[in-house]
Short mmCIF file of C-alpha atoms in Angstrom, two decimals:
data_model
loop_
_atom_site.label_atom_id
_atom_site.label_comp_id
_atom_site.label_asym_id
_atom_site.label_seq_id
_atom_site.Cartn_x
_atom_site.Cartn_y
_atom_site.Cartn_z
CA ALA A 1 3.73 -41.44 -2.06
CA PRO A 2 1.00 -41.07 -4.77
CA ALA A 3 -1.10 -38.74 -2.51
CA LEU A 4 1.93 -36.75 -1.62
CA VAL A 5 2.79 -36.34 -5.34
CA ALA A 6 -0.72 -35.42 -6.34
CA TYR A 7 -1.50 -32.96 -3.63
CA GLY A 8 2.14 -31.66 -3.42
CA THR A 9 2.16 -30.77 -7.13
CA ALA A 10 -1.15 -28.95 -6.83
CA PHE A 11 0.06 -26.92 -3.78
CA ALA A 12 3.36 -26.12 -5.51
CA PHE A 13 1.55 -24.96 -8.62
CA GLY A 14 -0.83 -22.78 -6.49
CA TRP A 15 2.32 -21.26 -4.63
CA VAL A 16 3.83 -20.41 -8.10
CA LEU A 17 0.63 -18.70 -9.17
CA HIS A 18 0.56 -16.72 -5.92
CA ARG A 19 4.15 -15.57 -6.46
CA GLN A 20 3.77 -15.10 -10.29
CA THR A 21 0.32 -13.71 -10.75
CA GLY A 22 1.07 -12.73 -14.31
CA LEU A 23 0.58 -16.47 -15.08
CA LEU A 24 -3.10 -15.94 -14.45
CA ASP A 25 -3.25 -13.78 -17.51
CA VAL A 26 -1.60 -16.49 -19.47
CA LEU A 27 -4.33 -18.91 -18.29
CA ALA A 28 -7.06 -16.37 -19.21
CA ARG A 29 -5.68 -16.13 -22.77
CA GLN A 30 -5.33 -19.98 -23.26
CA TRP A 31 -8.58 -21.10 -21.53
CA ARG A 32 -10.20 -22.34 -24.71
CA GLY A 33 -7.29 -24.57 -25.67
CA HIS A 34 -7.13 -26.11 -22.26
CA LEU A 35 -10.80 -26.90 -22.21
CA VAL A 36 -10.67 -28.38 -25.65
CA LEU A 37 -7.81 -30.60 -24.66
CA ALA A 38 -9.49 -31.54 -21.39
CA GLY A 39 -12.67 -32.65 -23.19
CA GLY A 40 -10.64 -34.67 -25.74
CA LEU A 41 -8.71 -36.45 -23.04
CA THR A 42 -11.80 -37.09 -21.06
CA VAL A 43 -13.44 -38.76 -24.13
CA ALA A 44 -10.24 -40.86 -24.64
CA CYS A 45 -10.30 -42.02 -21.08
CA LEU A 46 -13.95 -43.13 -21.33
CA ALA A 47 -13.19 -44.85 -24.55
CA ILE A 48 -10.42 -46.85 -22.78
CA VAL A 49 -12.44 -47.98 -19.75
CA GLY A 50 -15.95 -46.99 -20.33
CA PRO A 51 -18.15 -44.72 -18.07
CA THR A 52 -18.14 -47.15 -14.97
CA PRO A 53 -14.65 -48.75 -14.78
CA ASP A 54 -13.63 -51.20 -12.12
CA LEU A 55 -9.87 -50.49 -12.02
CA ALA A 56 -9.23 -53.12 -9.35
CA ALA A 57 -10.24 -55.97 -11.62
CA PRO A 58 -7.19 -57.32 -13.48
CA THR A 59 -9.15 -57.91 -16.74
CA THR A 60 -10.44 -54.36 -16.93
CA LEU A 61 -7.93 -53.36 -19.47
CA ALA A 62 -7.40 -55.71 -22.32
CA GLY A 63 -4.16 -54.02 -23.35
CA GLY A 64 -2.51 -54.76 -20.01
CA SER A 65 -0.12 -52.42 -18.17
CA ALA A 66 0.76 -50.20 -21.19
CA LEU A 67 -2.98 -49.36 -21.76
CA ARG A 68 -3.37 -48.88 -18.02
CA LEU A 69 -0.50 -46.46 -17.98
CA ALA A 70 -1.97 -44.52 -20.94
CA TYR A 71 -5.28 -44.27 -19.13
CA ALA A 72 -3.62 -42.94 -15.90
CA ALA A 73 -1.55 -40.35 -17.82
CA GLY A 74 -4.59 -39.21 -19.84
CA TYR A 75 -6.69 -39.03 -16.66
CA ALA A 76 -4.21 -36.98 -14.86
CA LEU A 77 -3.48 -34.71 -17.76
CA ALA A 78 -7.32 -34.28 -18.24
CA VAL A 79 -7.64 -33.16 -14.54
CA TRP A 80 -4.93 -30.49 -15.00
CA CYS A 81 -6.37 -29.23 -18.27
CA TRP A 82 -9.85 -29.00 -16.70
CA THR A 83 -8.41 -27.06 -13.83
CA LEU A 84 -6.31 -24.66 -16.06
CA GLY A 85 -9.14 -24.16 -18.52
CA LEU A 86 -11.79 -23.47 -15.83
CA VAL A 87 -9.47 -21.08 -13.99
CA GLY A 88 -8.56 -19.34 -17.20
CA ALA A 89 -12.17 -18.96 -18.21
CA ALA A 90 -13.14 -17.63 -14.85
CA MET A 91 -10.38 -15.08 -15.11
CA ARG A 92 -11.46 -14.27 -18.61
CA PHE A 93 -15.19 -13.86 -17.98
CA LEU A 94 -15.77 -13.57 -14.26
CA SER A 95 -13.21 -10.98 -13.02
CA ALA A 96 -15.58 -7.99 -13.01
CA GLU A 97 -17.15 -6.96 -9.69
CA SER A 98 -20.15 -8.96 -8.78
CA ARG A 99 -22.00 -9.09 -5.51
CA VAL A 100 -23.14 -12.72 -6.10
CA ARG A 101 -19.57 -13.90 -6.94
CA ARG A 102 -18.24 -11.91 -3.99
CA TYR A 103 -20.72 -13.65 -1.69
CA LEU A 104 -19.83 -17.01 -3.01
CA ALA A 105 -16.11 -16.25 -2.74
CA ASP A 106 -16.52 -15.14 0.85
CA SER A 107 -18.53 -18.25 1.67
CA SER A 108 -16.14 -20.74 -0.02
CA TYR A 109 -13.75 -21.15 2.78
CA TRP A 110 -16.60 -22.12 5.18
CA LEU A 111 -17.95 -24.57 2.50
CA TYR A 112 -14.51 -26.14 2.21
CA LEU A 113 -13.98 -26.55 5.87
CA VAL A 114 -17.28 -28.25 6.74
CA HIS A 115 -18.56 -30.01 3.60
CA VAL A 116 -17.11 -33.46 4.08
CA PRO A 117 -19.29 -34.80 6.94
CA ILE A 118 -22.45 -33.35 5.32
CA VAL A 119 -21.70 -34.92 2.03
CA PHE A 120 -21.00 -38.28 3.78
CA ALA A 121 -24.28 -37.97 5.67
CA PHE A 122 -26.38 -37.37 2.57
CA GLN A 123 -24.55 -40.27 0.75
CA VAL A 124 -25.64 -42.61 3.61
CA LEU A 125 -29.16 -41.32 3.51
CA VAL A 126 -29.56 -41.96 -0.34
CA ALA A 127 -27.47 -45.07 -0.64
CA ASP A 128 -30.36 -47.53 -0.45
CA LEU A 129 -32.71 -45.49 -2.49
CA PRO A 130 -33.65 -47.15 -5.86
CA LEU A 131 -32.34 -44.23 -7.98
CA HIS A 132 -29.63 -43.90 -10.62
CA TRP A 133 -26.41 -42.17 -9.66
CA ALA A 134 -27.11 -39.44 -12.15
CA VAL A 135 -30.04 -38.47 -9.87
CA LYS A 136 -28.39 -39.00 -6.57
CA LEU A 137 -25.25 -37.09 -7.30
CA PRO A 138 -26.92 -33.72 -8.18
CA ALA A 139 -29.32 -34.18 -5.38
CA ILE A 140 -26.50 -34.63 -2.86
CA VAL A 141 -24.63 -31.52 -4.32
CA ALA A 142 -27.84 -29.39 -4.20
CA LEU A 143 -28.76 -30.35 -0.60
CA THR A 144 -25.23 -29.90 0.60
CA LEU A 145 -24.86 -26.52 -0.98
CA GLY A 146 -28.27 -25.39 0.32
CA LEU A 147 -27.38 -26.41 3.92
CA LEU A 148 -23.86 -24.95 3.78
CA LEU A 149 -25.01 -21.54 2.32
CA ALA A 150 -27.82 -21.27 4.87
CA SER A 151 -25.44 -22.01 7.68
CA TYR A 152 -22.92 -19.55 6.34
CA HIS A 153 -25.54 -16.70 6.03
CA LEU A 154 -27.07 -17.36 9.46
CA LEU A 155 -24.23 -18.56 11.61
CA VAL A 156 -20.99 -17.34 10.06
CA ARG A 157 -21.33 -14.23 7.87
CA PRO A 158 -22.61 -11.94 10.74
CA THR A 159 -20.58 -13.47 13.57
CA PHE A 160 -17.05 -13.72 14.84
CA LEU A 161 -16.58 -16.76 12.49
CA GLY A 162 -17.07 -14.50 9.54
CA GLU A 163 -14.57 -12.07 10.94
CA ILE A 164 -12.02 -14.84 11.37
CA LEU A 165 -12.60 -16.26 7.87
CA ASN A 166 -13.07 -13.05 5.83
CA GLY A 167 -11.62 -10.26 7.93
CA HIS A 168 -14.96 -8.53 8.78
CA ARG A 169 -18.52 -9.29 9.81
CA VAL A 170 -21.55 -8.38 7.64
CA PRO A 171 -24.46 -7.11 9.75
CA ARG A 172 -27.62 -9.24 9.48
CA ARG A 173 -29.60 -6.08 8.51
CA PRO A 174 -27.91 -3.54 6.20
CA ALA A 175 -27.15 -0.12 7.62
CA PRO A 176 -29.59 2.51 6.38
CA PRO A 177 -28.16 4.50 3.45
CA ARG A 178 -26.17 7.52 4.44
CA PRO A 179 -27.34 10.97 3.29
CA ALA A 180 -25.11 12.48 0.61
CA PRO A 181 -22.14 13.58 2.67
CA ALA A 182 -20.41 16.88 2.77
CA PRO A 183 -16.74 16.77 1.85
CA PRO A 184 -15.17 14.44 4.50
CA VAL A 185 -14.30 15.92 7.89
CA PHE A 186 -11.65 14.04 9.67
CA ALA A 187 -12.02 13.04 13.26
CA GLY A 188 -9.05 15.13 14.16
CA ALA A 189 -11.00 18.33 13.16
CA ALA A 190 -13.60 17.82 15.80
CA ALA A 191 -11.90 15.72 18.44
CA ALA A 192 -8.26 16.65 18.41
CA PRO A 193 -6.65 18.30 21.35
CA GLY A 194 -6.08 22.06 21.32
CA PRO A 195 -3.48 23.60 19.07
CA ALA A 196 -0.76 23.68 21.91
CA THR A 197 -1.26 20.05 22.81
CA PRO A 198 0.95 17.59 20.72
CA ILE A 199 -1.03 14.72 19.16
CA ALA A 200 2.20 12.62 19.16
CA GLU A 201 5.36 13.11 20.97
CA LEU A 202 8.92 11.74 21.59
CA VAL A 203 10.38 12.87 24.87
CA ARG A 204 14.18 12.51 25.28
CA VAL A 205 14.03 9.24 23.47
CA THR A 206 17.15 7.05 23.06
CA LYS A 207 17.14 3.94 20.88
CA ARG A 208 20.09 1.55 20.31
CA TYR A 209 20.62 -1.41 17.93
CA GLY A 210 23.40 -3.34 19.68
CA ALA A 211 26.31 -0.96 19.67
CA THR A 212 24.71 1.36 17.14
CA LEU A 213 23.09 4.52 18.50
CA ALA A 214 19.97 5.31 16.29
CA LEU A 215 18.43 8.19 18.36
CA ASP A 216 20.14 10.02 21.12
CA ARG A 217 17.84 11.85 23.56
CA VAL A 218 15.61 13.18 20.72
CA SER A 219 12.52 15.15 21.54
CA LEU A 220 9.93 15.60 18.69
CA ALA A 221 6.25 16.71 18.76
CA VAL A 222 3.54 17.09 16.11
CA ARG A 223 0.28 18.97 16.60
CA PRO A 224 -3.20 18.69 15.11
CA GLY A 225 -3.47 20.15 11.66
CA GLU A 226 0.39 20.39 11.34
CA LEU A 227 2.61 18.80 8.79
CA LEU A 228 6.04 17.89 10.31
CA ALA A 229 8.65 17.05 7.73
CA VAL A 230 11.44 14.82 9.34
CA LEU A 231 14.54 15.06 7.18
CA GLY A 232 17.98 13.51 7.40
CA PRO A 233 20.58 11.45 5.50
CA ASN A 234 20.24 7.73 5.33
CA GLY A 235 20.84 6.24 8.79
CA ALA A 236 20.01 9.49 10.61
CA GLY A 237 17.16 7.88 12.59
CA LYS A 238 14.10 8.98 10.65
CA SER A 239 12.68 5.45 10.30
CA THR A 240 13.53 4.69 13.97
CA ALA A 241 11.54 7.75 15.08
CA ILE A 242 8.50 6.53 13.09
CA GLY A 243 8.95 2.98 14.24
CA LEU A 244 8.69 4.26 17.96
CA TRP A 245 5.53 6.28 17.13
CA LEU A 246 3.96 3.28 15.45
CA GLY A 247 4.84 0.94 18.27
CA THR A 248 6.90 -1.41 16.11
CA LEU A 249 9.98 -0.40 18.15
CA GLN A 250 10.34 0.29 21.82
CA PRO A 251 12.65 3.05 23.25
CA ASP A 252 15.59 2.24 25.46
CA GLU A 253 15.06 5.49 27.31
CA GLY A 254 12.45 8.20 27.20
CA GLU A 255 8.59 8.33 26.56
CA VAL A 256 6.60 7.96 23.47
CA THR A 257 2.97 9.06 23.21
CA VAL A 258 0.41 8.83 20.39
CA LEU A 259 -3.11 10.44 20.74
CA GLY A 260 -2.63 10.77 24.41
CA GLY A 261 -1.56 7.20 25.10
CA PRO A 262 1.16 4.50 24.40
CA PRO A 263 1.47 3.62 20.74
CA LEU A 264 0.37 -0.02 21.30
CA ASP A 265 -2.96 1.00 22.86
CA VAL A 266 -5.72 0.05 20.48
CA HIS A 267 -7.63 3.27 20.79
CA SER A 268 -4.47 5.13 19.76
CA ARG A 269 -3.83 2.88 16.75
CA LEU A 270 -7.38 3.31 15.46
CA GLY A 271 -6.70 6.97 14.96
CA VAL A 272 -3.48 6.42 12.93
CA GLY A 273 -2.99 5.99 9.24
CA VAL A 274 0.31 4.76 7.80
CA MET A 275 1.98 4.64 4.42
CA MET A 276 5.41 3.17 4.61
CA GLN A 277 8.06 3.08 1.86
CA ASP A 278 8.09 -0.69 1.47
CA VAL A 279 4.59 -1.92 1.16
CA ALA A 280 3.39 -5.37 -0.17
CA LEU A 281 -0.37 -5.52 -0.91
CA ALA A 282 -2.30 -8.45 -2.31
CA PRO A 283 -1.60 -8.49 -6.04
CA THR A 284 -4.87 -9.97 -7.07
CA LEU A 285 -7.09 -7.45 -5.38
CA THR A 286 -8.25 -4.36 -7.11
CA GLY A 287 -7.73 -0.83 -5.77
CA ARG A 288 -11.38 -0.64 -4.61
CA GLU A 289 -11.08 -3.94 -2.74
CA HIS A 290 -7.84 -2.85 -0.93
CA VAL A 291 -9.63 0.44 0.23
CA ALA A 292 -12.62 -1.58 1.30
CA LEU A 293 -10.49 -4.12 3.21
CA ALA A 294 -8.37 -1.43 4.96
CA ALA A 295 -11.57 0.64 5.84
CA SER A 296 -13.09 -2.46 7.56
CA TYR A 297 -10.45 -2.24 10.30
CA TYR A 298 -11.73 1.18 11.48
CA ARG A 299 -14.82 2.23 13.47
CA ASP A 300 -15.93 5.12 11.30
CA PRO A 301 -14.07 5.04 8.00
CA LEU A 302 -14.75 6.97 4.84
CA THR A 303 -16.76 5.23 2.27
CA VAL A 304 -14.80 3.74 -0.63
CA GLY A 305 -16.23 6.36 -2.86
CA GLU A 306 -15.24 9.18 -0.56
CA THR A 307 -11.64 7.77 -0.28
CA LEU A 308 -11.30 7.36 -4.00
CA ALA A 309 -12.50 10.98 -4.53
CA LEU A 310 -10.19 12.43 -1.88
CA THR A 311 -7.14 10.70 -3.11
CA ALA A 312 -8.08 10.98 -6.94
CA THR A 313 -7.64 7.21 -7.39
CA GLY A 314 -11.02 6.53 -9.07
CA PRO A 315 -9.29 5.54 -12.34
CA LEU A 316 -7.36 2.80 -10.50
CA ALA A 317 -10.35 1.43 -8.54
CA ASP A 318 -11.18 -1.52 -10.65
CA ARG A 319 -7.61 -2.51 -11.83
CA ARG A 320 -5.79 -5.32 -10.06
CA TYR A 321 -2.85 -4.17 -7.89
CA ALA A 322 -0.37 -6.49 -9.68
CA LYS A 323 -1.18 -4.61 -13.02
CA LEU A 324 -0.40 -1.13 -11.69
CA SER A 325 2.86 0.75 -12.27
CA ALA A 326 5.04 1.54 -9.20
CA GLY A 327 3.62 5.07 -9.00
CA GLN A 328 0.07 3.88 -9.28
CA LYS A 329 0.65 1.32 -6.52
CA ARG A 330 1.83 4.27 -4.31
CA GLN A 331 -1.47 6.06 -4.94
CA VAL A 332 -3.49 2.93 -3.94
CA GLN A 333 -1.25 2.65 -0.78
CA PHE A 334 -2.03 6.31 0.01
CA ALA A 335 -5.81 5.67 -0.31
CA THR A 336 -5.58 2.66 2.12
CA ALA A 337 -3.62 4.91 4.64
CA VAL A 338 -6.26 7.68 4.77
CA CYS A 339 -9.59 5.62 4.42
CA GLY A 340 -9.93 5.28 8.27
CA ARG A 341 -10.18 9.16 8.78
CA PRO A 342 -6.85 9.22 10.68
CA ARG A 343 -6.09 11.95 13.21
CA LEU A 344 -2.41 11.25 12.71
CA LEU A 345 -0.91 10.13 9.35
CA PHE A 346 2.54 8.93 8.73
CA LEU A 347 3.90 9.21 5.20
CA ASP A 348 7.23 7.62 4.42
CA GLU A 349 8.65 8.76 0.99
CA PRO A 350 4.91 8.92 -0.39
CA THR A 351 5.62 10.27 -3.82
CA VAL A 352 8.49 7.92 -4.90
CA GLY A 353 7.75 6.76 -8.43
CA LEU A 354 4.85 9.25 -9.07
CA ASP A 355 4.83 11.40 -12.20
CA VAL A 356 4.46 15.19 -11.83
CA GLU A 357 0.70 15.18 -12.15
CA ALA A 358 0.13 12.32 -9.63
CA ARG A 359 2.57 14.03 -7.17
CA HIS A 360 0.67 17.29 -7.26
CA ALA A 361 -2.62 15.45 -6.78
CA MET A 362 -1.24 13.77 -3.77
CA TRP A 363 0.03 17.03 -2.44
CA ALA A 364 -3.43 18.51 -2.83
CA SER A 365 -5.00 15.57 -0.77
CA ILE A 366 -2.29 16.04 1.89
CA ARG A 367 -3.12 19.75 2.16
CA ARG A 368 -6.78 18.94 2.47
CA LEU A 369 -6.22 16.35 5.26
CA ARG A 370 -4.16 18.85 7.10
CA ALA A 371 -6.62 21.64 6.72
CA GLU A 372 -9.36 19.42 8.25
CA GLY A 373 -7.30 18.73 11.28
CA CYS A 374 -5.11 15.65 10.50
CA ALA A 375 -1.62 15.80 11.76
CA VAL A 376 0.86 14.54 9.18
CA VAL A 377 4.52 13.25 9.76
CA LEU A 378 6.33 13.21 6.43
CA THR A 379 9.69 11.82 5.56
CA THR A 380 11.03 12.56 2.10
CA HIS A 381 14.17 12.81 0.06
CA TYR A 382 12.50 15.35 -2.18
CA LEU A 383 13.25 18.55 -0.38
CA GLU A 384 11.14 20.61 -2.59
CA GLU A 385 8.26 18.45 -1.39
CA ALA A 386 9.00 19.33 2.24
CA GLU A 387 9.44 22.98 1.25
CA ALA A 388 5.98 22.91 -0.52
CA LEU A 389 4.08 21.12 2.23
CA ALA A 390 5.67 21.44 5.62
CA ASP A 391 4.59 23.77 8.45
CA ARG A 392 7.68 22.72 10.43
CA VAL A 393 10.93 20.85 9.65
CA ALA A 394 13.00 18.62 11.96
CA VAL A 395 16.52 17.69 10.75
CA LEU A 396 18.17 14.54 12.14
CA ALA A 397 21.73 13.73 11.71
CA ARG A 398 24.06 11.29 13.45
CA ALA A 399 21.09 10.24 15.74
CA THR A 400 20.53 13.76 17.13
CA LEU A 401 18.13 16.51 16.36
CA VAL A 402 20.32 19.22 14.79
CA ALA A 403 17.67 21.77 13.82
CA GLU A 404 13.91 22.34 14.08
CA GLY A 405 11.65 25.15 12.97
CA SER A 406 9.57 26.43 10.09
CA VAL A 407 10.86 26.32 6.44
CA GLU A 408 11.69 30.07 6.71
CA GLU A 409 13.61 29.49 9.88
CA MET A 410 15.54 26.61 8.30
CA ARG A 411 16.46 28.87 5.37
CA ALA A 412 17.54 31.61 7.75
CA LEU A 413 20.17 29.34 9.30
CA VAL A 414 22.00 29.49 6.01
CA SER A 415 23.68 32.74 5.17
CA ARG A 416 24.22 32.20 1.64
CA ARG A 417 22.21 33.80 -1.17
CA ARG A 418 21.96 33.22 -4.90
CA ILE A 419 22.58 36.11 -7.21
CA ARG A 420 21.74 36.08 -10.93
CA CYS A 421 22.28 38.82 -13.40
CA SER A 422 23.34 39.80 -16.94
CA SER A 423 26.86 41.42 -16.55
CA THR A 424 30.06 41.89 -18.67
CA VAL A 425 32.26 41.58 -15.51
CA ALA A 426 34.45 38.41 -15.74
CA VAL A 427 33.45 35.62 -13.40
CA GLU A 428 37.11 35.07 -12.48
CA GLU A 429 37.12 38.64 -11.15
CA ILE A 430 33.88 38.27 -9.15
CA ALA A 431 34.98 34.92 -7.63
CA ARG A 432 37.93 36.89 -5.99
CA TRP A 433 35.67 39.40 -4.28
CA PRO A 434 35.11 39.07 -0.40
CA GLY A 435 32.02 37.23 0.48
CA VAL A 436 31.73 35.28 -2.83
CA VAL A 437 31.58 31.57 -2.50
CA GLU A 438 31.25 30.71 -6.15
CA ALA A 439 30.73 32.49 -9.41
CA VAL A 440 29.95 30.81 -12.82
CA ARG A 441 28.54 32.00 -16.17
CA GLU A 442 25.79 30.01 -17.87
CA ARG A 443 24.95 31.25 -21.32
CA GLN A 444 24.40 35.10 -20.85
CA LEU A 445 23.82 35.11 -17.14
CA VAL A 446 26.21 35.17 -14.21
CA HIS A 447 25.36 33.06 -11.21
CA VAL A 448 26.95 34.04 -7.89
CA THR A 449 26.78 32.30 -4.49
CA ALA A 450 27.62 34.75 -1.70
CA VAL A 451 27.46 34.92 2.12
CA ASP A 452 27.06 38.81 1.92
CA ALA A 453 24.72 39.16 -1.02
CA GLU A 454 24.04 42.89 -0.39
CA ALA A 455 27.74 43.84 -0.59
CA VAL A 456 28.27 41.84 -3.69
CA VAL A 457 25.28 43.48 -5.46
CA ARG A 458 26.43 46.93 -4.49
CA ARG A 459 29.86 46.16 -5.97
CA LEU A 460 28.33 44.63 -9.22
CA LEU A 461 26.27 47.82 -9.75
CA ALA A 462 29.37 50.00 -9.10
CA VAL A 463 31.58 48.19 -11.69
CA ASP A 464 28.94 47.49 -14.27
CA PRO A 465 26.30 50.29 -14.68
CA ALA A 466 24.72 48.39 -17.56
CA LEU A 467 23.88 45.32 -15.25
CA SER A 468 20.45 43.92 -15.90
CA HIS A 469 18.17 41.01 -15.04
CA LEU A 470 19.28 41.14 -11.46
CA GLU A 471 17.71 38.56 -9.13
CA VAL A 472 18.62 37.71 -5.55
CA LYS A 473 17.20 34.53 -3.93
CA GLN A 474 17.31 33.22 -0.44
CA ALA A 475 18.86 29.79 0.10
CA SER A 476 16.52 26.92 -0.61
CA LEU A 477 15.60 24.29 2.03
CA ALA A 478 17.90 21.84 0.14
CA GLU A 479 20.83 24.13 0.74
CA ALA A 480 19.97 24.58 4.40
CA PHE A 481 19.59 20.78 4.83
CA THR A 482 22.91 20.20 3.12
CA GLU A 483 24.77 22.73 5.32
CA LEU A 484 23.19 21.58 8.50
CA THR A 485 23.98 17.94 7.95
CA ARG A 486 27.48 18.72 6.92
CA GLU A 487 28.02 20.64 10.16
CA ALA A 488 26.56 17.73 12.11
CA ALA A 489 28.98 15.35 10.44
#
């Protein structure tokens, strides 16, 4: 029971810190007070029992059980204060990037796993030596650390063990420095199939969730250097289509191909970058560390510096993820999605939470990826975003593909036009004209929605020779989307 309480309390507190990383900042602010209290409690404990107590002897504490309880409470509180104070001091003074600290942090799990038998072995070796414990203890610590770090450097860091413990291997010999690179060229630009060959495809795919039909014989394809915007109301099947391409879902009928093979093929997956709408990244890592970690999964990734430059995330590189705003987190997620030089990039609502400047910066990065051969599949509720970026639009509604084509072709599906002008004609009269859907006056301008804009404009000019500020606009993608999905419903 005592061991369960002691270790269980520590594990529970660690779990809380992992879930509430803001508490680390509290410890960083209070490190000095914790260490002062730890030192005071340690002195008090030493004053009670001396430097070498024999707690098993019944006469050790003259004050009896009350003094023994005071010592135990002071000892336990001192341990916690030392722990909180040292963690806080480390957060306060050692949070900056350091190759030495990074090396020690990477090695720490190995040291933790194998130190016990080595410590015991050295204790046995020095037990009979006529030396004071103040000499033996640091000697054992130094010898153990030396042996453990040597074993980590030679046997763990560059081997599969290092990959298991740290997520990547570090070569024994560092790679020669790369020459200053030209602007990054993505693999898709050189190795992608020809322009008529889809890089990813759904062929008459059907997917059901129980009795619910999510996709009904849907065929979709995206080609190298093309941005395909997949639009649709909630529940239309957009996320299902992306899940099939990513291999997280399997079709009930039809065929799914990615980069010439099945989505679960490792060679296909290494050419794919993904930025989903709901992403949970490690809160204590910096943006730079997240990019480096994601890049380590790929064979020929961009360098961290190239990725930060491409995605304009340099100002976020050294800030902890937990301290970023929602929009800044999306920018870091975008950087981790593109760092592997993807030939095919999936972006699910990428600009949610971004301000105007950050959104335009991400748009510029997406255009550059597309220009260099990367195929992009975009889902978004910001229809102006699809209008600004897409080469082709696919509209899903009620599990089916209701329309597909360029932005201009989508607009052409809608016959309505917007007319704006300065006129003295009453909007009530205009609203009764044939072909007029709606007429309203806003300030000094008349706004007319019409299915036969040319006839309405001719009639306006006939009845109001003084008409001015005439402007006729084609329907927007948003209007086309609204009409298409309404018809599908």
